[in-house]
Short mmCIF file of C-alpha atoms and ligand atoms in Angstrom, two decimals:
data_model
loop_
_atom_site.label_atom_id
_atom_site.label_comp_id
_atom_site.label_asym_id
_atom_site.label_seq_id
_atom_site.Cartn_x
_atom_site.Cartn_y
_atom_site.Cartn_z
CA MET A 8 -6.62 -34.47 -22.29
CA SER A 9 -9.50 -35.32 -19.94
CA ALA A 10 -12.94 -33.78 -20.28
CA ALA A 11 -12.36 -31.89 -17.06
CA ALA A 12 -9.16 -30.41 -18.47
CA LYS A 13 -11.04 -28.95 -21.42
CA GLN A 14 -13.66 -27.48 -19.16
CA ILE A 15 -13.81 -23.72 -19.20
CA PHE A 16 -13.83 -21.98 -15.86
CA SER A 17 -16.55 -19.40 -16.29
CA VAL A 18 -16.12 -16.09 -14.50
CA ALA A 19 -18.94 -14.28 -16.28
CA ASN A 20 -20.83 -13.39 -13.11
CA SER A 21 -17.72 -12.49 -11.14
CA SER A 22 -16.51 -10.26 -13.99
CA GLN A 23 -19.87 -8.55 -14.20
CA LEU A 24 -19.93 -7.88 -10.44
CA HIS A 25 -16.34 -6.68 -10.54
CA ALA A 26 -17.18 -4.21 -13.31
CA ARG A 27 -20.06 -2.90 -11.19
CA SER A 28 -17.88 -2.80 -8.11
CA CYS A 29 -15.22 -0.75 -9.93
CA ARG A 30 -17.76 2.01 -10.51
CA ALA A 31 -18.13 2.62 -6.77
CA LEU A 32 -15.27 0.89 -4.99
CA ALA A 33 -11.84 2.14 -6.05
CA LEU A 34 -10.05 -0.82 -7.70
CA GLY A 35 -13.18 -2.93 -7.24
CA VAL A 36 -11.34 -4.88 -4.52
CA SER A 37 -10.65 -4.10 -0.85
CA SER A 38 -6.97 -5.04 -0.71
CA GLY A 39 -4.45 -4.25 -3.46
CA LEU A 40 -3.13 -7.81 -3.82
CA ARG A 41 -6.58 -9.02 -4.91
CA ARG A 42 -6.65 -6.74 -7.92
CA HIS A 43 -4.76 -8.68 -10.58
CA ILE A 44 -5.85 -12.16 -9.67
CA ALA A 45 -6.49 -14.29 -12.80
CA PRO A 46 -8.81 -15.18 -14.40
CA ALA A 47 -10.75 -12.41 -12.57
CA PRO A 48 -11.23 -11.31 -8.98
CA LEU A 49 -13.72 -13.98 -7.91
CA PHE A 50 -16.87 -13.06 -6.01
CA PHE A 51 -17.98 -15.53 -3.36
CA GLU A 52 -21.46 -16.20 -1.99
CA ARG A 53 -20.45 -18.25 1.03
CA GLY A 54 -17.93 -20.58 2.58
CA GLU A 55 -18.44 -23.92 4.31
CA GLY A 56 -15.54 -25.72 5.99
CA PRO A 57 -12.73 -25.81 3.40
CA TYR A 58 -15.03 -24.97 0.46
CA LEU A 59 -15.97 -21.66 -1.16
CA PHE A 60 -19.01 -21.15 -3.38
CA ASP A 61 -18.64 -18.47 -6.05
CA VAL A 62 -21.25 -16.51 -7.97
CA ASP A 63 -20.64 -18.56 -11.13
CA GLY A 64 -21.78 -21.75 -9.43
CA HIS A 65 -18.37 -23.27 -8.61
CA LYS A 66 -17.68 -25.15 -5.41
CA LEU A 67 -13.98 -24.60 -4.84
CA LEU A 68 -11.69 -26.43 -2.46
CA ASP A 69 -9.94 -23.58 -0.68
CA TYR A 70 -6.24 -23.58 0.17
CA THR A 71 -6.08 -19.78 0.46
CA LEU A 72 -7.99 -19.73 3.77
CA GLY A 73 -8.58 -16.00 3.44
CA TRP A 74 -4.76 -15.52 3.11
CA GLY A 75 -4.24 -17.51 6.31
CA PRO A 76 -6.79 -16.76 9.05
CA LEU A 77 -9.34 -19.52 8.36
CA ILE A 78 -7.44 -22.26 10.14
CA LEU A 79 -10.81 -23.85 11.09
CA GLY A 80 -12.41 -23.12 7.72
CA ASN A 81 -15.68 -21.24 7.33
CA ASN A 82 -18.86 -21.61 9.35
CA HIS A 83 -17.12 -23.46 12.17
CA PRO A 84 -19.63 -24.39 14.91
CA ALA A 85 -17.30 -23.49 17.82
CA ILE A 86 -16.54 -20.02 16.48
CA ASN A 87 -20.16 -19.46 15.50
CA ALA A 88 -21.39 -20.44 18.97
CA ALA A 89 -18.85 -18.22 20.76
CA VAL A 90 -19.53 -15.21 18.54
CA THR A 91 -23.30 -15.70 18.63
CA ALA A 92 -23.30 -15.92 22.41
CA GLN A 93 -21.27 -12.72 22.64
CA LEU A 94 -23.42 -10.84 20.08
CA SER A 95 -26.38 -10.78 22.43
CA ARG A 96 -24.18 -9.45 25.26
CA GLY A 97 -22.51 -6.59 23.39
CA TYR A 98 -20.45 -5.82 20.29
CA THR A 99 -17.88 -3.50 21.78
CA PHE A 100 -17.61 -1.69 25.10
CA GLY A 101 -14.67 0.63 24.71
CA ALA A 102 -13.99 -0.52 28.26
CA GLN A 103 -12.81 -3.56 30.17
CA HIS A 104 -14.47 -6.95 30.23
CA ARG A 105 -13.52 -10.40 31.47
CA GLY A 106 -12.82 -11.68 27.96
CA GLU A 107 -9.67 -9.56 27.83
CA TYR A 108 -7.82 -11.13 30.74
CA GLU A 109 -9.26 -14.55 29.95
CA LEU A 110 -7.74 -14.51 26.47
CA ALA A 111 -4.52 -12.90 27.71
CA GLU A 112 -4.21 -15.69 30.30
CA LEU A 113 -4.90 -18.31 27.64
CA LEU A 114 -2.20 -16.82 25.41
CA ILE A 115 0.28 -16.86 28.28
CA ASP A 116 -0.65 -20.50 28.78
CA VAL A 117 -0.12 -21.60 25.17
CA LEU A 118 2.73 -19.31 24.06
CA PRO A 119 5.99 -20.39 25.73
CA GLY A 120 7.86 -17.55 27.42
CA VAL A 121 5.02 -15.03 27.11
CA GLU A 122 4.28 -12.93 30.22
CA ARG A 123 2.26 -9.97 28.86
CA VAL A 124 -0.09 -9.35 25.95
CA ILE A 125 -1.73 -6.38 24.24
CA PHE A 126 -4.53 -6.53 21.67
CA SER A 127 -5.25 -4.68 18.44
CA ASN A 128 -7.12 -5.55 15.26
CA THR A 129 -4.75 -6.19 12.35
CA GLY A 130 -1.24 -7.48 11.90
CA THR A 131 -0.19 -4.10 10.52
CA GLU A 132 -1.24 -2.36 13.73
CA ALA A 133 0.32 -4.92 16.03
CA VAL A 134 3.66 -4.67 14.18
CA GLN A 135 3.59 -0.90 14.72
CA ALA A 136 2.78 -1.38 18.39
CA ALA A 137 5.75 -3.74 18.74
CA LEU A 138 8.11 -1.30 16.99
CA ARG A 139 6.93 1.52 19.25
CA LEU A 140 7.35 -0.58 22.40
CA ALA A 141 10.89 -1.45 21.29
CA ARG A 142 11.81 2.17 20.54
CA ALA A 143 10.33 3.50 23.76
CA TYR A 144 12.00 0.76 25.82
CA THR A 145 15.47 1.19 24.28
CA GLY A 146 15.34 4.93 23.61
CA ARG A 147 16.74 4.13 20.14
CA THR A 148 15.24 4.72 16.71
CA LYS A 149 16.58 2.29 14.09
CA VAL A 150 14.66 -0.80 13.04
CA VAL A 151 16.22 -3.74 11.17
CA LYS A 152 14.06 -5.69 8.74
CA PHE A 153 14.97 -8.25 6.10
CA GLU A 154 14.56 -8.45 2.34
CA GLY A 155 11.34 -10.07 1.16
CA HIS A 156 9.66 -9.92 4.58
CA TYR A 157 6.22 -8.35 4.88
CA HIS A 158 5.12 -6.65 8.08
CA GLY A 159 2.04 -4.75 6.94
CA TRP A 160 1.46 -1.86 4.61
CA LEU A 161 2.70 1.18 6.58
CA ASN A 162 5.45 3.40 5.21
CA ASN A 163 8.16 2.72 7.78
CA ILE A 164 8.18 -1.03 7.17
CA LEU A 165 6.85 -1.63 3.63
CA VAL A 166 10.32 -1.54 2.07
CA SER A 167 12.32 -4.14 0.14
CA TYR A 168 9.33 -6.44 0.09
CA ARG A 169 9.16 -7.24 -3.62
CA LEU A 170 12.48 -6.81 -5.44
CA LYS A 171 14.12 -7.29 -8.81
CA PRO A 172 17.43 -9.18 -8.85
CA ALA A 173 19.41 -6.00 -9.61
CA ASP A 174 17.89 -4.00 -6.73
CA PRO A 175 20.42 -3.08 -4.03
CA CYS A 176 20.09 -4.34 -0.44
CA GLN A 177 18.82 -1.06 0.99
CA PRO A 178 15.33 0.20 1.84
CA MET A 179 13.33 0.19 -1.39
CA PRO A 180 9.81 1.63 -1.12
CA ALA A 181 7.09 -0.69 -2.37
CA CYS A 182 4.74 1.91 -3.85
CA GLY A 183 3.99 5.56 -4.39
CA GLY A 184 3.19 7.73 -1.37
CA GLN A 185 6.13 6.52 0.71
CA PRO A 186 8.33 9.54 1.49
CA GLU A 187 11.93 8.59 2.23
CA ALA A 188 11.77 10.36 5.59
CA GLU A 189 9.27 7.77 6.79
CA TYR A 190 11.63 4.83 6.31
CA ALA A 191 14.87 6.73 7.03
CA GLU A 192 15.28 4.80 10.31
CA THR A 193 14.72 1.40 8.69
CA LEU A 194 17.73 -0.76 7.83
CA VAL A 195 17.35 -3.65 5.39
CA LEU A 196 19.54 -6.75 5.59
CA PRO A 197 19.71 -10.10 3.81
CA TRP A 198 18.02 -12.88 5.79
CA ASN A 199 19.62 -16.08 7.11
CA ASP A 200 22.91 -14.21 7.50
CA LEU A 201 23.98 -13.57 11.09
CA ALA A 202 27.22 -11.91 9.97
CA ALA A 203 25.17 -9.17 8.28
CA VAL A 204 23.34 -8.57 11.56
CA GLU A 205 26.59 -8.44 13.54
CA ASN A 206 27.96 -5.89 11.04
CA ALA A 207 24.84 -3.75 11.39
CA PHE A 208 25.16 -3.75 15.17
CA ARG A 209 28.82 -2.69 14.81
CA GLN A 210 28.07 -0.01 12.23
CA PHE A 211 25.08 1.46 14.08
CA GLN A 212 26.32 0.92 17.62
CA GLY A 213 23.75 1.92 20.24
CA GLN A 214 21.20 2.99 17.60
CA ILE A 215 19.28 -0.19 16.75
CA ALA A 216 16.05 -0.46 18.74
CA CYS A 217 14.90 -3.78 17.35
CA ILE A 218 15.14 -6.48 14.73
CA ILE A 219 11.91 -7.72 13.20
CA THR A 220 11.73 -10.96 11.25
CA GLU A 221 9.20 -13.42 9.93
CA PRO A 222 10.52 -16.60 11.56
CA ILE A 223 9.62 -18.55 8.45
CA LEU A 224 9.71 -16.34 5.39
CA ALA A 225 6.10 -17.11 4.52
CA ASN A 226 5.65 -13.94 2.44
CA GLY A 227 8.79 -14.57 0.44
CA GLY A 228 8.49 -18.18 -0.74
CA CYS A 229 8.30 -19.93 2.67
CA CYS A 230 12.10 -20.07 3.07
CA LEU A 231 13.10 -21.73 6.33
CA PRO A 232 15.55 -20.32 8.88
CA GLU A 233 18.87 -22.14 8.93
CA PRO A 234 19.59 -24.10 12.14
CA GLY A 235 20.54 -21.68 14.91
CA TYR A 236 19.62 -18.57 12.90
CA LEU A 237 16.56 -17.49 14.93
CA GLN A 238 18.30 -18.21 18.22
CA GLY A 239 21.32 -16.27 16.93
CA LEU A 240 19.14 -13.25 16.16
CA VAL A 241 17.66 -13.27 19.65
CA GLU A 242 21.11 -13.59 21.24
CA LEU A 243 22.63 -10.81 19.12
CA CYS A 244 19.75 -8.53 20.12
CA ARG A 245 20.34 -9.33 23.82
CA GLN A 246 24.08 -8.70 23.49
CA HIS A 247 23.50 -5.33 21.85
CA GLY A 248 20.58 -4.14 23.99
CA ALA A 249 18.03 -4.35 21.14
CA VAL A 250 14.57 -5.93 21.19
CA SER A 251 13.96 -9.10 19.12
CA ILE A 252 10.55 -9.18 17.43
CA PHE A 253 9.22 -12.24 15.62
CA ASP A 254 6.35 -11.42 13.29
CA GLU A 255 4.22 -14.54 13.68
CA VAL A 256 1.19 -13.10 11.94
CA ILE A 257 1.30 -16.11 9.60
CA THR A 258 3.11 -18.75 11.64
CA GLY A 259 1.35 -18.13 14.98
CA PHE A 260 -1.40 -20.68 15.77
CA ARG A 261 -0.54 -22.26 12.41
CA ILE A 262 2.76 -24.14 12.47
CA ALA A 263 2.04 -25.09 16.10
CA LEU A 264 -0.30 -23.70 18.73
CA GLY A 265 2.67 -21.85 20.23
CA GLY A 266 4.16 -20.95 16.82
CA VAL A 267 7.96 -20.94 16.55
CA ARG A 268 8.25 -20.40 20.29
CA GLU A 269 6.93 -23.93 20.59
CA CYS A 270 8.42 -25.70 17.58
CA GLU A 271 11.86 -24.03 17.55
CA GLY A 272 12.13 -23.39 21.27
CA VAL A 273 13.17 -19.77 20.66
CA ARG A 274 12.06 -16.97 23.00
CA PRO A 275 12.17 -13.56 21.32
CA ASP A 276 11.37 -10.50 23.43
CA LEU A 277 8.16 -9.84 21.50
CA SER A 278 6.02 -11.79 19.03
CA VAL A 279 3.24 -10.45 16.84
CA TYR A 280 0.12 -12.52 16.16
CA ALA A 281 -2.95 -12.03 13.94
CA LYS A 282 -4.59 -14.11 11.16
CA ALA A 283 -5.20 -17.62 12.62
CA LEU A 284 -5.40 -16.20 16.16
CA ALA A 285 -9.14 -15.50 15.84
CA GLY A 286 -9.90 -17.98 13.04
CA GLY A 287 -11.09 -15.33 10.58
CA LEU A 288 -12.19 -12.41 12.73
CA ALA A 289 -10.06 -9.29 13.03
CA LEU A 290 -7.73 -9.60 15.99
CA SER A 291 -4.02 -9.11 16.56
CA ALA A 292 -1.78 -9.25 19.58
CA VAL A 293 1.73 -8.43 20.69
CA ALA A 294 2.98 -10.88 23.28
CA GLY A 295 6.28 -11.32 25.07
CA ARG A 296 8.47 -10.73 28.09
CA ALA A 297 7.01 -8.42 30.73
CA GLU A 298 10.12 -6.25 30.58
CA ALA A 299 9.51 -5.45 26.91
CA PHE A 300 6.18 -3.84 27.92
CA GLN A 301 7.81 -1.69 30.59
CA ALA A 302 7.66 1.54 28.59
CA LEU A 303 3.92 1.05 28.23
CA GLU A 304 3.34 0.26 31.89
CA ASP A 305 5.40 3.20 33.18
CA GLY A 306 3.71 5.66 30.79
CA ARG A 307 6.65 6.40 28.48
CA THR A 308 4.53 5.35 25.51
CA ILE A 309 0.94 4.50 24.67
CA HIS A 310 -1.05 1.87 22.82
CA ALA A 311 -4.59 2.71 21.72
CA GLY A 312 -7.47 1.72 19.46
CA THR A 313 -11.26 2.01 19.55
CA TYR A 314 -11.79 -1.67 18.75
CA ASN A 315 -8.87 -3.07 20.76
CA GLY A 316 -10.05 -6.01 22.83
CA ASN A 317 -13.53 -6.01 21.33
CA PRO A 318 -15.42 -8.96 22.84
CA ILE A 319 -16.55 -10.47 19.53
CA SER A 320 -13.02 -11.05 18.21
CA LEU A 321 -11.79 -12.19 21.60
CA ALA A 322 -14.61 -14.74 21.85
CA ALA A 323 -13.68 -16.05 18.37
CA ALA A 324 -10.03 -16.33 19.44
CA ARG A 325 -10.85 -18.32 22.56
CA ALA A 326 -12.99 -20.73 20.53
CA THR A 327 -10.28 -21.05 17.87
CA ILE A 328 -7.51 -21.76 20.36
CA GLU A 329 -9.58 -24.25 22.37
CA THR A 330 -10.46 -26.08 19.15
CA LEU A 331 -6.86 -26.12 17.93
CA ARG A 332 -5.76 -27.33 21.35
CA ALA A 333 -7.59 -30.66 21.08
CA PRO A 334 -5.23 -33.63 20.76
CA GLY A 335 -4.12 -34.48 17.23
CA VAL A 336 -5.33 -31.31 15.48
CA PHE A 337 -1.88 -30.05 14.54
CA ASP A 338 -0.63 -33.55 13.70
CA GLY A 339 -3.56 -33.94 11.30
CA MET A 340 -2.95 -30.58 9.62
CA HIS A 341 0.78 -31.21 9.29
CA ALA A 342 0.17 -34.65 7.81
CA HIS A 343 -2.26 -33.12 5.31
CA GLY A 344 0.29 -30.49 4.28
CA GLN A 345 2.96 -33.16 3.82
CA ALA A 346 0.56 -35.35 1.85
CA ILE A 347 -0.15 -32.50 -0.58
CA ARG A 348 3.56 -31.90 -1.06
CA ASP A 349 4.08 -35.63 -1.67
CA ILE A 350 1.29 -35.57 -4.27
CA ILE A 351 2.84 -32.58 -6.03
CA HIS A 352 6.33 -34.14 -6.06
CA CYS A 353 5.01 -37.50 -7.16
CA HIS A 354 3.14 -36.09 -10.18
CA SER A 355 5.90 -33.63 -11.08
CA ALA A 356 8.49 -36.42 -11.02
CA ALA A 357 6.28 -38.56 -13.24
CA ARG A 358 5.96 -35.72 -15.76
CA GLY A 359 9.53 -34.43 -15.47
CA VAL A 360 8.39 -31.05 -14.15
CA LYS A 361 11.16 -29.26 -12.24
CA LEU A 362 9.86 -27.75 -8.99
CA ILE A 363 10.34 -27.68 -5.26
CA THR A 364 8.00 -27.20 -2.33
CA VAL A 365 9.29 -25.34 0.72
CA GLY A 366 7.75 -24.55 4.08
CA LEU A 367 6.60 -26.09 7.32
CA GLY A 368 3.47 -28.13 7.95
CA THR A 369 0.45 -25.98 7.30
CA VAL A 370 2.08 -23.28 5.18
CA PHE A 371 4.31 -24.00 2.22
CA SER A 372 5.12 -22.64 -1.23
CA ILE A 373 5.58 -24.26 -4.59
CA HIS A 374 8.39 -22.95 -6.83
CA PHE A 375 8.61 -24.06 -10.45
CA GLY A 376 11.88 -24.20 -12.39
CA ILE A 377 14.17 -24.66 -9.36
CA ASP A 378 15.00 -27.77 -7.38
CA GLN A 379 17.11 -26.33 -4.57
CA ALA A 380 15.32 -24.99 -1.50
CA PRO A 381 15.69 -21.18 -1.54
CA ARG A 382 17.52 -19.76 1.52
CA THR A 383 16.34 -16.20 1.02
CA TYR A 384 13.76 -14.23 -0.87
CA ARG A 385 16.34 -13.38 -3.56
CA ASP A 386 16.81 -17.10 -4.30
CA THR A 387 13.09 -17.37 -5.07
CA LEU A 388 13.47 -14.83 -7.88
CA ALA A 389 14.99 -17.61 -10.00
CA ALA A 390 11.67 -19.49 -9.97
CA ASP A 391 9.42 -19.54 -13.05
CA ASP A 392 6.33 -17.57 -12.04
CA SER A 393 4.60 -17.99 -15.39
CA GLN A 394 4.64 -21.77 -14.96
CA TYR A 395 3.02 -21.35 -11.54
CA ARG A 396 0.38 -19.04 -13.00
CA ARG A 397 -0.57 -21.72 -15.55
CA PHE A 398 -0.58 -24.39 -12.85
CA ARG A 399 -2.81 -22.27 -10.62
CA LEU A 400 -5.37 -21.76 -13.39
CA ALA A 401 -5.36 -25.47 -14.19
CA MET A 402 -5.94 -26.20 -10.49
CA LEU A 403 -8.86 -23.78 -10.49
CA ARG A 404 -10.38 -25.67 -13.41
CA GLY A 405 -9.86 -28.79 -11.30
CA GLY A 406 -11.83 -27.17 -8.47
CA VAL A 407 -8.92 -26.08 -6.22
CA HIS A 408 -8.52 -22.44 -5.25
CA LEU A 409 -4.91 -21.30 -4.66
CA LEU A 410 -3.18 -18.02 -3.89
CA PRO A 411 -1.48 -16.17 -6.75
CA ASP A 412 1.97 -16.31 -5.14
CA GLY A 413 2.46 -20.08 -4.77
CA ARG A 414 1.62 -20.31 -1.07
CA TRP A 415 -0.73 -23.01 0.27
CA TYR A 416 -2.53 -22.73 3.60
CA VAL A 417 -3.76 -25.96 5.21
CA GLY A 418 -6.48 -25.96 7.86
CA ALA A 419 -8.16 -28.30 10.31
CA THR A 420 -11.10 -29.08 8.01
CA HIS A 421 -8.97 -30.38 5.14
CA GLY A 422 -9.23 -34.18 5.18
CA ASP A 423 -8.83 -37.28 3.04
CA GLN A 424 -11.69 -36.34 0.73
CA GLU A 425 -9.91 -33.07 -0.04
CA LEU A 426 -6.62 -34.87 -0.66
CA ALA A 427 -8.32 -36.93 -3.36
CA ILE A 428 -9.51 -33.72 -5.05
CA VAL A 429 -6.00 -32.26 -4.90
CA ASP A 430 -4.51 -35.46 -6.30
CA ALA A 431 -6.82 -35.45 -9.32
CA ALA A 432 -6.39 -31.72 -9.93
CA VAL A 433 -2.58 -31.83 -9.71
CA GLU A 434 -2.41 -34.82 -12.05
CA GLN A 435 -4.60 -33.02 -14.53
CA ALA A 436 -2.65 -29.76 -14.21
CA PHE A 437 0.68 -31.46 -15.00
CA GLN A 438 -0.93 -33.47 -17.80
CA GLU A 439 -2.14 -30.21 -19.37
CA SER A 440 1.23 -28.50 -19.00
CA ALA A 441 2.95 -31.51 -20.59
CA GLY A 442 0.44 -31.71 -23.42
C1 PLP B 20 3.95 -11.62 8.43
C2 PLP B 20 2.89 -10.58 8.31
N1 PLP B 20 2.94 -9.51 9.11
C3 PLP B 20 2.00 -8.54 9.08
C4 PLP B 20 0.95 -8.62 8.19
C5 PLP B 20 -0.09 -7.56 8.18
O1 PLP B 20 -1.27 -8.08 8.70
P1 PLP B 20 -2.69 -7.43 8.32
O2 PLP B 20 -2.93 -7.73 6.88
O3 PLP B 20 -3.65 -8.11 9.26
O4 PLP B 20 -2.56 -5.98 8.59
C6 PLP B 20 0.85 -9.72 7.34
C7 PLP B 20 -0.25 -9.84 6.38
O5 PLP B 20 -0.28 -10.65 5.50
C8 PLP B 20 1.84 -10.72 7.39
O6 PLP B 20 1.81 -11.78 6.59
#
């Protein structure tokens, strides 16, 4: 075992700050998923490009990217300049400004098939806005979502997100405080199964307002849609008078500038964007066909929010998109993602470790103990999570910071130097697990 492998990853300062935090901040973390992260919820001092600096003196190569948004890393000069310039002109107006239509026009330019846009702050909010638009437009109430998909933390949609193999395919609340009445209009179906969708349309004829899907199941092991599946969903929605909604909170501005609209050529009625859209600032958007916004424009429904369209986030989004738009940026990120997967497969093959990586370009997942690509979230339940947990801790000791669920996010500031760090850390991690 190498010296580095024996090295202890000290979290003394993080643990101390977490204990203090718990005395004032419920849970000691600001989002539930950060609570049980081993070896402790880490406290960070600052971030620079693809690196994070924690309070115990570690410089960590970051493939979490803030759970996705930091597609340009931290402290990016273009975002800093845009935000700094806007700061001196105003934080928020609660009224109109040029930045709103400028960004809306830019989105229409880069997102194929998009004719209208609305802004909000988080993915959770934008999903709700899309569901409301769909219900108001169709005059129907039922919403179809799929097992293992995450669309934010609100009661009507946070069902059948994390499951046990024996759980039935029906809306299963994710936590306490979710009264059944609040998800009574939500139908849950297996993903990658158009026959199940056709059945639902038959069974609930004239009642389904919309279907919402992550186009790549990034929150459930990065399963990919089967050829024709996404197009099939959109067509079934059109045939049955329902609205198709692609939740591109993760994939938007990440797998391509135009997300799956660009790389799969599919045109859902509505798409939801957040995370990478503003490179790390809070901004979300619903974008799609003009007709799908009709109920908003004719006053049948409303969309509101104090911070909607705030100029700081919009300035960050314009800078992010213009930076991502430069030639070669996506090719570079995709090549980096593939290179990491090649490294992982090369070292796992050498050590006889059974695993598979699944995903697309800049977002992929690693699953231990299986070697067939999972088609659905349920298939991922066969993976060996404990092996991943050990791998993740070994990677942390090797200086690489990963998410607890096996997902990797690649960004524009990850380069060859970072690949070398990953290579050494992966080799060491497999060496440890073998020894
Ligand atoms: C696909 C998807 N939709 C919606 C959300 C909710 O976004 P937010 O956390 O910004 O509310 C997330 C968050 O991870 C997501 O991954």
